[in-house]
Coordinates of C-alpha atoms in Angstrom, one line a residue:
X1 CA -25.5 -3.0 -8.2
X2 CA -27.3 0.2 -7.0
X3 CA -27.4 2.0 -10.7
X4 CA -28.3 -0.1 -13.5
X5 CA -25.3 0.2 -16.3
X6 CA -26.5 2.7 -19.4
X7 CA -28.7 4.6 -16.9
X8 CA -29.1 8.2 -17.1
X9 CA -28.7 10.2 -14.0
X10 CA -29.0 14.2 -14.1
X11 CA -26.8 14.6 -17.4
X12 CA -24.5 11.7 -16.3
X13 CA -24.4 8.4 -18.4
X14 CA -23.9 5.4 -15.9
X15 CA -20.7 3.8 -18.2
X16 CA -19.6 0.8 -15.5
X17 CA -18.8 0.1 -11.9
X18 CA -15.3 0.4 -11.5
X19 CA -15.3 0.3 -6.8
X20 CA -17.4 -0.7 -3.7
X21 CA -17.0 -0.2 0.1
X22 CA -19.1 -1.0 2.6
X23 CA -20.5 2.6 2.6
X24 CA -21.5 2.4 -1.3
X25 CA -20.5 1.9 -4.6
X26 CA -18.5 3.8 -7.0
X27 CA -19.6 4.3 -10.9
X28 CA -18.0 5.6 -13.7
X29 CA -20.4 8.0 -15.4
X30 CA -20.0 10.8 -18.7
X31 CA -20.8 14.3 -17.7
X32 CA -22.9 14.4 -21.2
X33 CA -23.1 18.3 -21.0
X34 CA -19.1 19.1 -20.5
X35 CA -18.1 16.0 -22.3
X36 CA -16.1 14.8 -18.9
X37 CA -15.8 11.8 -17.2
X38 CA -17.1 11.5 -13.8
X39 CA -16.9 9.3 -10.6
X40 CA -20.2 8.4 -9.3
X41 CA -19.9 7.7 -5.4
X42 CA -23.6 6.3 -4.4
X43 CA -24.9 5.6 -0.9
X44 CA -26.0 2.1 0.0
X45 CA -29.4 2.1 -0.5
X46 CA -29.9 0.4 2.6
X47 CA -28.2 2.5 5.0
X48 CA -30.3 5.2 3.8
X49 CA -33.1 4.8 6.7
X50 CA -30.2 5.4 9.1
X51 CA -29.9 8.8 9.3
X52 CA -26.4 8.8 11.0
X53 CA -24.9 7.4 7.9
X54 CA -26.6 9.7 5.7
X55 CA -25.4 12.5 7.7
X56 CA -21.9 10.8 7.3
X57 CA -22.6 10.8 3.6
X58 CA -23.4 14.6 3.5
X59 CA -20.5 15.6 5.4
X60 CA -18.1 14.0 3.3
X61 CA -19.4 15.8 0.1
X62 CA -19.3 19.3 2.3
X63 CA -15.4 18.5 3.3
X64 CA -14.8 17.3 -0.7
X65 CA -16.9 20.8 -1.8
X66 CA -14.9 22.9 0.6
X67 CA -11.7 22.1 -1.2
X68 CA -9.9 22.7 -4.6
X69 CA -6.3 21.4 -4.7
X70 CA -4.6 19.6 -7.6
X71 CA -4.0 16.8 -6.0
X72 CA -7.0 16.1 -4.0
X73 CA -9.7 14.7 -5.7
X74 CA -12.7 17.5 -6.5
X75 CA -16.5 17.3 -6.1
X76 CA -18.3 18.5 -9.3
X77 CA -22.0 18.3 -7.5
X78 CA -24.1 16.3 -5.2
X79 CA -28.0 15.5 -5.9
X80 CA -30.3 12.8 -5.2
X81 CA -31.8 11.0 -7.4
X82 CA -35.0 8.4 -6.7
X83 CA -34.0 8.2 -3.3
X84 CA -30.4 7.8 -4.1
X85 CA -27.2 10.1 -2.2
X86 CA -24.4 10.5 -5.4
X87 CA -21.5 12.2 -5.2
X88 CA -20.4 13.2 -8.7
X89 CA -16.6 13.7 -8.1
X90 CA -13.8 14.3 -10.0
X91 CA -12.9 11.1 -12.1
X92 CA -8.8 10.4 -11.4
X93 CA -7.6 8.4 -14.1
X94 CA -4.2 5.7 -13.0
X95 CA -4.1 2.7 -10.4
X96 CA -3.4 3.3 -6.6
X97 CA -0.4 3.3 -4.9
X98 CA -1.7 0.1 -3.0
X99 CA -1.8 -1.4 -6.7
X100 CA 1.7 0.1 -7.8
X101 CA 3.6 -1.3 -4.8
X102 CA 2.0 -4.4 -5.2
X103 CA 3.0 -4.8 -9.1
X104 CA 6.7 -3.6 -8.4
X105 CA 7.2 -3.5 -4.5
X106 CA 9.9 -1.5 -3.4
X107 CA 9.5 2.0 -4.9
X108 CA 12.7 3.4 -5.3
X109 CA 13.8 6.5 -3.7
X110 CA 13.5 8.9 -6.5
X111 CA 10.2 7.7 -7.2
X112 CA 8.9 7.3 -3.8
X113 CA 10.0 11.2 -2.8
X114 CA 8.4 12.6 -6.0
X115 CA 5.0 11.0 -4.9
X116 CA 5.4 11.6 -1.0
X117 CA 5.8 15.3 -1.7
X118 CA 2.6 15.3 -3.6
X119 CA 0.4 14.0 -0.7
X120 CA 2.2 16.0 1.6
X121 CA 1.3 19.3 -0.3
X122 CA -2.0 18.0 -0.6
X123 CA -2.8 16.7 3.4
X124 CA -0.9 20.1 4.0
X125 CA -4.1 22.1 2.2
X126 CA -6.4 19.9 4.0
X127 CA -5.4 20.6 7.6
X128 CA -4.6 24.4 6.9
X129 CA -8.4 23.9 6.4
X130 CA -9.1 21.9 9.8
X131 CA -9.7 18.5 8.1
X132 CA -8.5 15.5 9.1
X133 CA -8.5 12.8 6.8
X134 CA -8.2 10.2 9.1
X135 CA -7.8 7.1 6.6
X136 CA -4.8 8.0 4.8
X137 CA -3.4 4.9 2.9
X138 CA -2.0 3.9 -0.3
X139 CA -5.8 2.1 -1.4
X140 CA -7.0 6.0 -1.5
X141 CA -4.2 8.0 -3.3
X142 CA -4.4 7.6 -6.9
X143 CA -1.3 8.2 -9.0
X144 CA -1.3 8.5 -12.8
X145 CA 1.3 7.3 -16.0
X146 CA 3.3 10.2 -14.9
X147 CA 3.2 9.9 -10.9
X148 CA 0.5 12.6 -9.9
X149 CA -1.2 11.6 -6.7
X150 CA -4.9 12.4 -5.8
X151 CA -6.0 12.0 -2.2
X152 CA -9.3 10.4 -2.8
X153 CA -12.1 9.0 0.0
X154 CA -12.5 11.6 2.4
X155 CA -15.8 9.7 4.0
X156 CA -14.5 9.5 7.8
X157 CA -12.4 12.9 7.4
X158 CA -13.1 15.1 10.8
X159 CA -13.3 18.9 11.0
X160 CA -10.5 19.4 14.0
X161 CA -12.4 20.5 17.1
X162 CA -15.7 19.4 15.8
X163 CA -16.9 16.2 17.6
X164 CA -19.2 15.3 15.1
X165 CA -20.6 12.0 14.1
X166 CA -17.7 9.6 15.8
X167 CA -19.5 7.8 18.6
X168 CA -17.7 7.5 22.1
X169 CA -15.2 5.0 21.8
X170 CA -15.2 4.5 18.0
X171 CA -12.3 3.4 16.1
X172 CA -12.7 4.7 12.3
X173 CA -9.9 4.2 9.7
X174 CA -8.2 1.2 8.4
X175 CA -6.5 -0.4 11.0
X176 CA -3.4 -1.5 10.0
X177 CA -2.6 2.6 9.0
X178 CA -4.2 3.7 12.0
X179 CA -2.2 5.8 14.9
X180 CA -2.1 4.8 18.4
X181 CA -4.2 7.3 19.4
X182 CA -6.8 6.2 17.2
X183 CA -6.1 2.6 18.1
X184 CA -7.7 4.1 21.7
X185 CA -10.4 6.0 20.3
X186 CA -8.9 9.5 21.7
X187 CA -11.6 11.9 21.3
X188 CA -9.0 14.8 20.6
X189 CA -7.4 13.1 17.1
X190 CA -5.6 16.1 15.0
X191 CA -3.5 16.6 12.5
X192 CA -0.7 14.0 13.7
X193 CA -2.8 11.1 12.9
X194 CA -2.3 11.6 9.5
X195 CA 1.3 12.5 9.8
X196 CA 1.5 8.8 11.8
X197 CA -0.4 7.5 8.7
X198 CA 1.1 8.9 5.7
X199 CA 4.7 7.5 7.7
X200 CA 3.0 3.8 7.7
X201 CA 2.6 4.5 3.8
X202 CA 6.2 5.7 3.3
X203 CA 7.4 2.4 5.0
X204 CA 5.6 0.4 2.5
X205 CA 6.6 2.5 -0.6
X206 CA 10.4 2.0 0.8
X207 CA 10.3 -1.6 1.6
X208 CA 7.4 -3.1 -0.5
X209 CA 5.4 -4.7 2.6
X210 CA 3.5 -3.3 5.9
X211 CA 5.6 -2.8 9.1
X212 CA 3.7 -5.1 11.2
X213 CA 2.5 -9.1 10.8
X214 CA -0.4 -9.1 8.7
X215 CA -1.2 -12.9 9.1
X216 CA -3.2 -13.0 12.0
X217 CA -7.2 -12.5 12.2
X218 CA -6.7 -11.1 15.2
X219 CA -7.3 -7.2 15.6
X220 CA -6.0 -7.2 19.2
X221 CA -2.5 -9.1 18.2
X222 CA -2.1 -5.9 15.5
X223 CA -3.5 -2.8 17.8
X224 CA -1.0 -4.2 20.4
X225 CA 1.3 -4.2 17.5
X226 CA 0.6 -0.3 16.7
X227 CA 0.5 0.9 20.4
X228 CA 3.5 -0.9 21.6
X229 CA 5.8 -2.2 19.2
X230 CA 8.5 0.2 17.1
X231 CA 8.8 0.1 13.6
X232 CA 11.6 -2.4 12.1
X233 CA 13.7 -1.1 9.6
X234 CA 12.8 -1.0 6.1
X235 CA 16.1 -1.4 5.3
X236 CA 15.9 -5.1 6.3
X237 CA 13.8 -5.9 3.0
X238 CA 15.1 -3.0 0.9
X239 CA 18.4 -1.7 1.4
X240 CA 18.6 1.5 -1.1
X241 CA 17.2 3.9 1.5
X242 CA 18.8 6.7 2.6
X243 CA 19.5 7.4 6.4
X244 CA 17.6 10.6 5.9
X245 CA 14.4 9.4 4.5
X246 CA 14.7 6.9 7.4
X247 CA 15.0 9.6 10.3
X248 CA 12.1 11.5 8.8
X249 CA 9.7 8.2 8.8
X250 CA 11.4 7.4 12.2
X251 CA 10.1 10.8 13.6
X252 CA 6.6 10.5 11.8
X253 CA 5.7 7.1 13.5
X254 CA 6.4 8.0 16.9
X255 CA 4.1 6.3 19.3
X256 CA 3.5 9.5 21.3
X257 CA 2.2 11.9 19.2
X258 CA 4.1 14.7 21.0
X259 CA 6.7 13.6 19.4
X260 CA 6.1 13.7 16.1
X261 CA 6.4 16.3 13.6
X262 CA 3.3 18.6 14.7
X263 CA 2.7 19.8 11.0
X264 CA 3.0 18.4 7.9
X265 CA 5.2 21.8 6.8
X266 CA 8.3 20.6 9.2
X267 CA 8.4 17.3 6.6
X268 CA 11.1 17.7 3.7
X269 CA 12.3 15.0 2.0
X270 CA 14.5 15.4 -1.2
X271 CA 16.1 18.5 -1.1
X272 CA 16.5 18.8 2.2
X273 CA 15.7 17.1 5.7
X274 CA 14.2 18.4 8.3
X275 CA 15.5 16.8 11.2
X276 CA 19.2 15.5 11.6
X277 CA 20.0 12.0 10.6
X278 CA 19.7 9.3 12.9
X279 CA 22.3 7.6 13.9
X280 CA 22.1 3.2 14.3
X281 CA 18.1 3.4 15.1
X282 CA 18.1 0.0 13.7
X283 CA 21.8 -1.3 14.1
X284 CA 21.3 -2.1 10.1
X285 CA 24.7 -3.3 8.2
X286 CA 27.0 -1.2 5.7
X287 CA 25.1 -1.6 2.2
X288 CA 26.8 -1.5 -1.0
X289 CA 25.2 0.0 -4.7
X290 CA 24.6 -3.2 -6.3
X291 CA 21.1 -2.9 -7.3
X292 CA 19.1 -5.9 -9.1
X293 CA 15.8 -5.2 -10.6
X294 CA 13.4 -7.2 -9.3
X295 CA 9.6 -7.7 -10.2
X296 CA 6.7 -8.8 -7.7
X297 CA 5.3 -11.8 -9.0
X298 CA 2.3 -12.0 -6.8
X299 CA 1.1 -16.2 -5.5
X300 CA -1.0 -18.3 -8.0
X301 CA -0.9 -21.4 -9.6
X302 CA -0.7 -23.5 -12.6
X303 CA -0.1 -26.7 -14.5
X304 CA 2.7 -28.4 -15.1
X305 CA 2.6 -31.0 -17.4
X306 CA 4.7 -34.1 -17.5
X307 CA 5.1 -36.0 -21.2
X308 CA 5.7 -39.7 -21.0
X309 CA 8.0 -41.7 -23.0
X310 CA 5.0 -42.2 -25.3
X311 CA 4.3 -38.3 -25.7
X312 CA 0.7 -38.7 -23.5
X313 CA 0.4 -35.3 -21.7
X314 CA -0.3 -35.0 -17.5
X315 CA -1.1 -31.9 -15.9
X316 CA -0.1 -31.4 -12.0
X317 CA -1.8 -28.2 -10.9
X318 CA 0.8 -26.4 -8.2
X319 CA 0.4 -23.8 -6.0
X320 CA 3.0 -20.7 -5.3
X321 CA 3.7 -18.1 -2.7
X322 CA 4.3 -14.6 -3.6
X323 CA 8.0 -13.8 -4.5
X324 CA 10.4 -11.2 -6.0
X325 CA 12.6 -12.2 -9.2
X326 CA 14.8 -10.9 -11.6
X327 CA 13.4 -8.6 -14.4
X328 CA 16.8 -9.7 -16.2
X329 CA 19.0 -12.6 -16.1
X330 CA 22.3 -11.5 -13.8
X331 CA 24.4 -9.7 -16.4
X332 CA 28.3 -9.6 -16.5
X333 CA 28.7 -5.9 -14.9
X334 CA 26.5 -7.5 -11.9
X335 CA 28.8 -10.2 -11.5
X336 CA 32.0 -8.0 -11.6
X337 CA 30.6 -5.7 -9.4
X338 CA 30.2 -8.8 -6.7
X339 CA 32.7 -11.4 -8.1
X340 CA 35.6 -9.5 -9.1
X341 CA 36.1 -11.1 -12.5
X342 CA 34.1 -12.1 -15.3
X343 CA 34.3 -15.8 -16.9
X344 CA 31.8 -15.0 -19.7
X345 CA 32.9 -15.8 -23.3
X346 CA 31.0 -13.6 -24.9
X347 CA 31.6 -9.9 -23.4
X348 CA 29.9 -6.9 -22.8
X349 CA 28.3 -5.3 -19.5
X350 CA 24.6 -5.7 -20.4
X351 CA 25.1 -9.2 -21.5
X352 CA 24.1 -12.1 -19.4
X353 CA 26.7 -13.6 -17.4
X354 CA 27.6 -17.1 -19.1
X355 CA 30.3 -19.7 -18.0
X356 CA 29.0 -19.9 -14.3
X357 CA 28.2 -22.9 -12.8
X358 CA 24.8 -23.7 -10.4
X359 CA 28.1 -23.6 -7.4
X360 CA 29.0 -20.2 -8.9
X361 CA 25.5 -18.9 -9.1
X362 CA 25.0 -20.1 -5.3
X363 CA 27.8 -18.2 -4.3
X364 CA 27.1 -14.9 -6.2
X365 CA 23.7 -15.1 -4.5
X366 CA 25.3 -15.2 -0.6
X367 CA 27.9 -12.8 -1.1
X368 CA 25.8 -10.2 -3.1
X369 CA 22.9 -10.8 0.1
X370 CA 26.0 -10.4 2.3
X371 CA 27.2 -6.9 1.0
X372 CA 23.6 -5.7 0.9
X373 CA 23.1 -6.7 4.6
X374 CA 21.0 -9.1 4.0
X375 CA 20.3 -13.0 5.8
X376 CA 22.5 -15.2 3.2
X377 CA 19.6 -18.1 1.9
X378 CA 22.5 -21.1 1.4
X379 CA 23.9 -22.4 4.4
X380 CA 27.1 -25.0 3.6
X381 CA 27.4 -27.6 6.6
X382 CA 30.7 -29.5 5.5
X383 CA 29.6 -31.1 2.2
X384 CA 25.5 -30.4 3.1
X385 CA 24.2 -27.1 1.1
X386 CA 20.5 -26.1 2.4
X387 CA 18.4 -23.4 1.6
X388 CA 16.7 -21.3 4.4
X389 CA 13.8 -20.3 2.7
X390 CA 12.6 -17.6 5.1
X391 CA 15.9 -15.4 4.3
X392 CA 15.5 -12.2 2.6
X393 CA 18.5 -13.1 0.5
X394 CA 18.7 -14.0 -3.0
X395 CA 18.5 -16.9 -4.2
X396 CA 17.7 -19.3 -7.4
X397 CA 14.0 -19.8 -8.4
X398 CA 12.7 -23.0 -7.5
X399 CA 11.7 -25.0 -11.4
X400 CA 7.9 -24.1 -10.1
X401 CA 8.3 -20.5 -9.5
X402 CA 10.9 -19.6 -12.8
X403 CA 7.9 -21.6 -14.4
X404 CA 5.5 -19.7 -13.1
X405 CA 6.9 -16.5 -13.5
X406 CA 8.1 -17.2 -17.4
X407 CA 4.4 -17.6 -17.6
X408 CA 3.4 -15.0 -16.1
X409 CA 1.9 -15.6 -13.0
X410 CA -1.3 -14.5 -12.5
X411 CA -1.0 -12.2 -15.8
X412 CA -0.7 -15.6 -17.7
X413 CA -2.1 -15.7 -21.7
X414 CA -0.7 -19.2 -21.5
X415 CA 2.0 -18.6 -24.6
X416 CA 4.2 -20.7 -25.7
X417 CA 7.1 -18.9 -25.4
X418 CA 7.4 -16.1 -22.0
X419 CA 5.4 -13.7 -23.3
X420 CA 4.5 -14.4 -27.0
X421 CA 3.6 -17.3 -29.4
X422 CA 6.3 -16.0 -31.3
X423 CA 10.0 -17.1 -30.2
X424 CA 11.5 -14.1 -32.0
X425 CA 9.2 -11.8 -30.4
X426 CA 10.8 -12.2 -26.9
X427 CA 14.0 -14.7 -27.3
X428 CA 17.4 -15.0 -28.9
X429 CA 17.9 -18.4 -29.5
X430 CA 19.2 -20.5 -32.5
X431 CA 22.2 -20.3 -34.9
X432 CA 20.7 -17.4 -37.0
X433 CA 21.3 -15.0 -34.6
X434 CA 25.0 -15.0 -34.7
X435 CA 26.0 -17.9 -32.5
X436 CA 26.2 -15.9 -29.3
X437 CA 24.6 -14.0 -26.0
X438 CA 22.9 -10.5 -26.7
X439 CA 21.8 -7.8 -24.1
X440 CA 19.5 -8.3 -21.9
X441 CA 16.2 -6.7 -22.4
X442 CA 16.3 -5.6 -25.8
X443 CA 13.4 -8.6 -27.0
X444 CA 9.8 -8.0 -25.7
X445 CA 8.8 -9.1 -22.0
X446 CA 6.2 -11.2 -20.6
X447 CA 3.0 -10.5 -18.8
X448 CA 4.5 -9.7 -16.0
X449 CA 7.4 -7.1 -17.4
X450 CA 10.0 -9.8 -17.5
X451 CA 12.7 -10.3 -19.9
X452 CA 14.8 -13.2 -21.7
X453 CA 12.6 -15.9 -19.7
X454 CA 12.5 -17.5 -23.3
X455 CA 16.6 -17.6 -24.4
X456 CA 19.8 -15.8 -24.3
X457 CA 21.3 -18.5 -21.7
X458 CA 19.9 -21.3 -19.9
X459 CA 19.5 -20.5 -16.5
X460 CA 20.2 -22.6 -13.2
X461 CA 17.3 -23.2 -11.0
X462 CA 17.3 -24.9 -7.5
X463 CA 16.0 -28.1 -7.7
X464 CA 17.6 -31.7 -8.5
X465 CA 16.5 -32.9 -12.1
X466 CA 13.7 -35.9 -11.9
X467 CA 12.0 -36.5 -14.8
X468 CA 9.1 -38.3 -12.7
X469 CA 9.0 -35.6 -10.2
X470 CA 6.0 -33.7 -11.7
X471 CA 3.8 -36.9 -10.0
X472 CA 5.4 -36.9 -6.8
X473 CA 5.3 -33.0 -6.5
X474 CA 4.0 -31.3 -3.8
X475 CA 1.1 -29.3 -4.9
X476 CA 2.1 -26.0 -2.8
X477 CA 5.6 -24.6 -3.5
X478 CA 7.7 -27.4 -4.5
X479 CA 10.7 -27.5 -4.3
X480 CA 12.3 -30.6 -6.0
X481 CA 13.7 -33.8 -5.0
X482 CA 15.5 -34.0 -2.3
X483 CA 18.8 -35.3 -3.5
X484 CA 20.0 -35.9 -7.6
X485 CA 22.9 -36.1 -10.0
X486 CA 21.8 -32.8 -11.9
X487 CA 20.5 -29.9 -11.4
X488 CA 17.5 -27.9 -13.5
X489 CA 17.9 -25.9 -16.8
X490 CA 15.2 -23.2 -17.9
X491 CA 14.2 -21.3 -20.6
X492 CA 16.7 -22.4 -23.7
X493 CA 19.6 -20.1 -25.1
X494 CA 21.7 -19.0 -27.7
X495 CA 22.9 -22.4 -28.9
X496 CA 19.3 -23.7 -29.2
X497 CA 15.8 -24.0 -31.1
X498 CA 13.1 -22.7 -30.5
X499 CA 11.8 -25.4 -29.0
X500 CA 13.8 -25.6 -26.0
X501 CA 12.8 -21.9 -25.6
X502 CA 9.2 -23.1 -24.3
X503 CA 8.0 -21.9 -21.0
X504 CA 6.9 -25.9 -20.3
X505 CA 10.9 -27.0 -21.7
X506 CA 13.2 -29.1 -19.1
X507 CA 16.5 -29.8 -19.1
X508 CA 19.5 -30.3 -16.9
X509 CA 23.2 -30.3 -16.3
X510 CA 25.5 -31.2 -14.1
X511 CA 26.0 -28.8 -11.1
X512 CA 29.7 -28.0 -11.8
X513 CA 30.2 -27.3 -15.7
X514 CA 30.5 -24.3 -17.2
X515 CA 29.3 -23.2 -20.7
X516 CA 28.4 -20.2 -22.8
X517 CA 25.0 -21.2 -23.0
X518 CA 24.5 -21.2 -18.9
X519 CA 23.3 -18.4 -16.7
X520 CA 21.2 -17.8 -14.3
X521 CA 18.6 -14.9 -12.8
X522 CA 17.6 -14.2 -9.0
X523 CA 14.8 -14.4 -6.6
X524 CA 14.0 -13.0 -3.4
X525 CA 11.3 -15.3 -0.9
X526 CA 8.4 -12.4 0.0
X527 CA 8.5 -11.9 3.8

């Protein structure tokens, strides 16, 4: 670290690091004298003998002092201190949209517009000004409990028509954000950059994911991306978007900047559009407005543990990709909505669906991916039912990923029950409770924001019941035996105790019955 914590700088007490880049670190300080807390942004010490960066340095506290705008953060001072550059800036308070979209993907519509509109008014201020930010991305806008944005790191932003400190030839922003034109290092980069940028953020607030293949260490494979390729349509991973939002993203990532929106005031989203829909850009399907919540449960691992006949305890540490699941376990309005009917026992809208079989569950999944326009995951061959893992469709959880999501994935306490120690904290299950199903969501969730993991209704996962399995397991996303009698049971019900309500419980049934007691919830394989 550059400041020692509990140091005393100026009237600012050093409280704890809370960022780093590769320009300096960031410190969260107490403005002793106004009672305020502060961000400290401090130079590298070591670029310090390189007078280009602390040029670089000064000129980003000269753009940040030149500037007042609610949601942009604000410079209080800059001073140095034993041969130290700080930047005492405003301190915003929240998580970044990079963090938001990776804890819930998808944002939905509402919610994305609301927050788009605030960077807009705020990138709108800037260039009215000449600046450039030139790095727009969700990692640097900050949004609060109650959505307001702040436009933070404004350390490569450009006065337009000033040349300045960007060598010949140099590429400066993050690249996967970047325009085409500063993909080629244009000398003449305006305005439009950011309009090209901000529309690479919109993408991933609509769809939960970047536009472009992101596994691949090569840069050239992704600038050839950026300069030559057109964006695919959100819709593909996210289908509640509307065909306005998509014509205005469609206009702001045009690859020749000439025809994009020349200024961030022709871009209105929400009450009105600026531009005329856009007819079959993408060729996309007809979608319905079935919506299932869904929660990002992000890749990590744990043990499973495998009692003998004897009660001596294994663990078999697994692996998991990232994937989307369920918040809730498919309720009976759901299944109407897709289904037609509802075979439950125990009725009411918000209650789980119940007296489905794993067939029934395997079919609600393809025909609800099939009205949102979306790849089915089961493919039946004659008697042969696969699973293409690689579709966007839903599906059921593998055993390993409901396990690791009742958990609670890389949030995990390691309770006993999804999300407590205590089963009545976050399940219904036993007798007491009135011998039947309740709403969903009305216990406590887990870690992760997920509810009912721990009972309500059994629900159906993919695999074939083993009992050995656990040994045999791959140790990166299993995905159960290859053939069986019965398929997996999770997370207890109803009709049970408590101890079948255990995140580490098993059990199984026969793929064709139907009880009160059996339900199921989705999941949707992170492409």
């Amino acid at each position: 670290m550059f400041i020692n914590i509990g140091t005393k700088l100026n009237n600012f007490h050093v409280l704890k690091k809370i960022g780093e880049g590769g320009m300096g670190e960031v410190y969260l300080a107490e403005d002793e004298s106004l009672g305020r807390k502060v961000a400290l942004k401090v130079l590298n010490p070591a670029l310090t003998a390189d007078s280009q960066f602390v040029e670089r340095f000064k000129q980003e506290a000269r753009v940040q002092a030149s500037m007042s705008h609610t949601n942009i953060v604000q410079l209080y001072s800059f001073f140095i201190h034993e041969d130290k550059y700080i930047m005492a800036l405003e301190y915003a308070d929240g998580f970044t949209l990079k963090e938001l979209i990776r804890k819930i993907g998808p944002i939905p519509e509402e919610r994305t517009i609301k927050i788009f509109n605030q960077i807009c008014e705020a990138l709108q201020y800037a260039h009215d000004k000449n600046i450039v930010h030139r790095d727009i991305k969700p990692s640097n806008i900050m949004i609060d409990s109650q959505d307001r944005v702040k436009i933070m790191d404004f350390g490569i932003a450009k006065i337009m028509g000033d040349m300045g400190l960007t060598r010949t030839g140099a590429k400066v922003g993050t690249l996967y954000y970047m325009s085409p034109e500063q993909v080629m290092a244009k000398k003449d980069i305006d305005q439009r950059t950011d309009i090209y940028s901000l529309g690479i953020t919109l993408f991933e607030m609509l769809s939960g994911r970047m536009p472009f293949h992101t596994d691949t260490e090569s840069d050239y494979y992704v600038m050839d991306q950026i300069i030559k390729t057109d964006l695919p349509d959100p819709r593909e991973h996210y289908p509640y978007i509307s065909d306005e939002i998509i014509s205005v993203l469609h206009k702001m990532t045009k690859k020749n900047r000439d025809d994009r929106f020349g200024d961030i005031s022709e871009i209105s989203i929400g009450s009105k559009v600026s531009v005329k829909p856009v007819i079959n850009i993408y060729n996309r399907k007809q979608t319905i407005n079935t919506k299932i919540d869904m929660i990002l449960v992000e890749d990590g691992g744990f043990n499973r543990i495998h009692i003998n006949w004897v009660g001596f305890k294994k663990r078999y540490f697994v692996m998991l990709s990232s994937f989307y699941i369920g918040k809730y376990q498919v309720t009976q309005k759901e299944w109407q909505d897709v289904m037609g009917n509802n075979p439950s026992h125990f009725k009411g809208d918000n209650r789980p669906v119940e007296q489905v079989s794993w067939y029934d569950a395997v079919e609600f999944c393809n025909k609800l991916s099939e009205k949102e326009g979306l790849t089915a995951a089961y493919i039946l061959s004659g008697a042969n039912l696969t699973c293409n893992w690689s579709a966007n469709g839903y599906r059921l959880p593998t055993e390993a990923e409901w396990e690791y999501a009742a958990r609670g994935g890389n949030k995990s306490r390691n309770y006993m029950y999804s999300g407590s120690n205590k089963a009545r904290d976050v399940a219904w299950y036993g007798f007491f409770i009135g011998r039947q199903t309740h709403d969903v969501g009305t216990k406590s969730p887990n870690e992760l924001g997920i509810y009912d993991m721990s009972g309500n209704v059994w629900e159906w996962c993919w695999d074939w019941y083993a009992g050995s399995y656990y040994k045999s397991s791959p140790s990166s996303n299993p995905k159960g035996p290859s053939s069986g009698s019965y398929r997996v049971l999770r997370g207890g019900s109803w009709s049970n105790g408590d101890g079948s309500c255990r995140v580490d419980n098993r059990d199984y049934n026969s793929p064709g019955n139907c009880y009160s007691y059996l339900g199921f919830r989705l999941v949707r394989t992170l492409s």
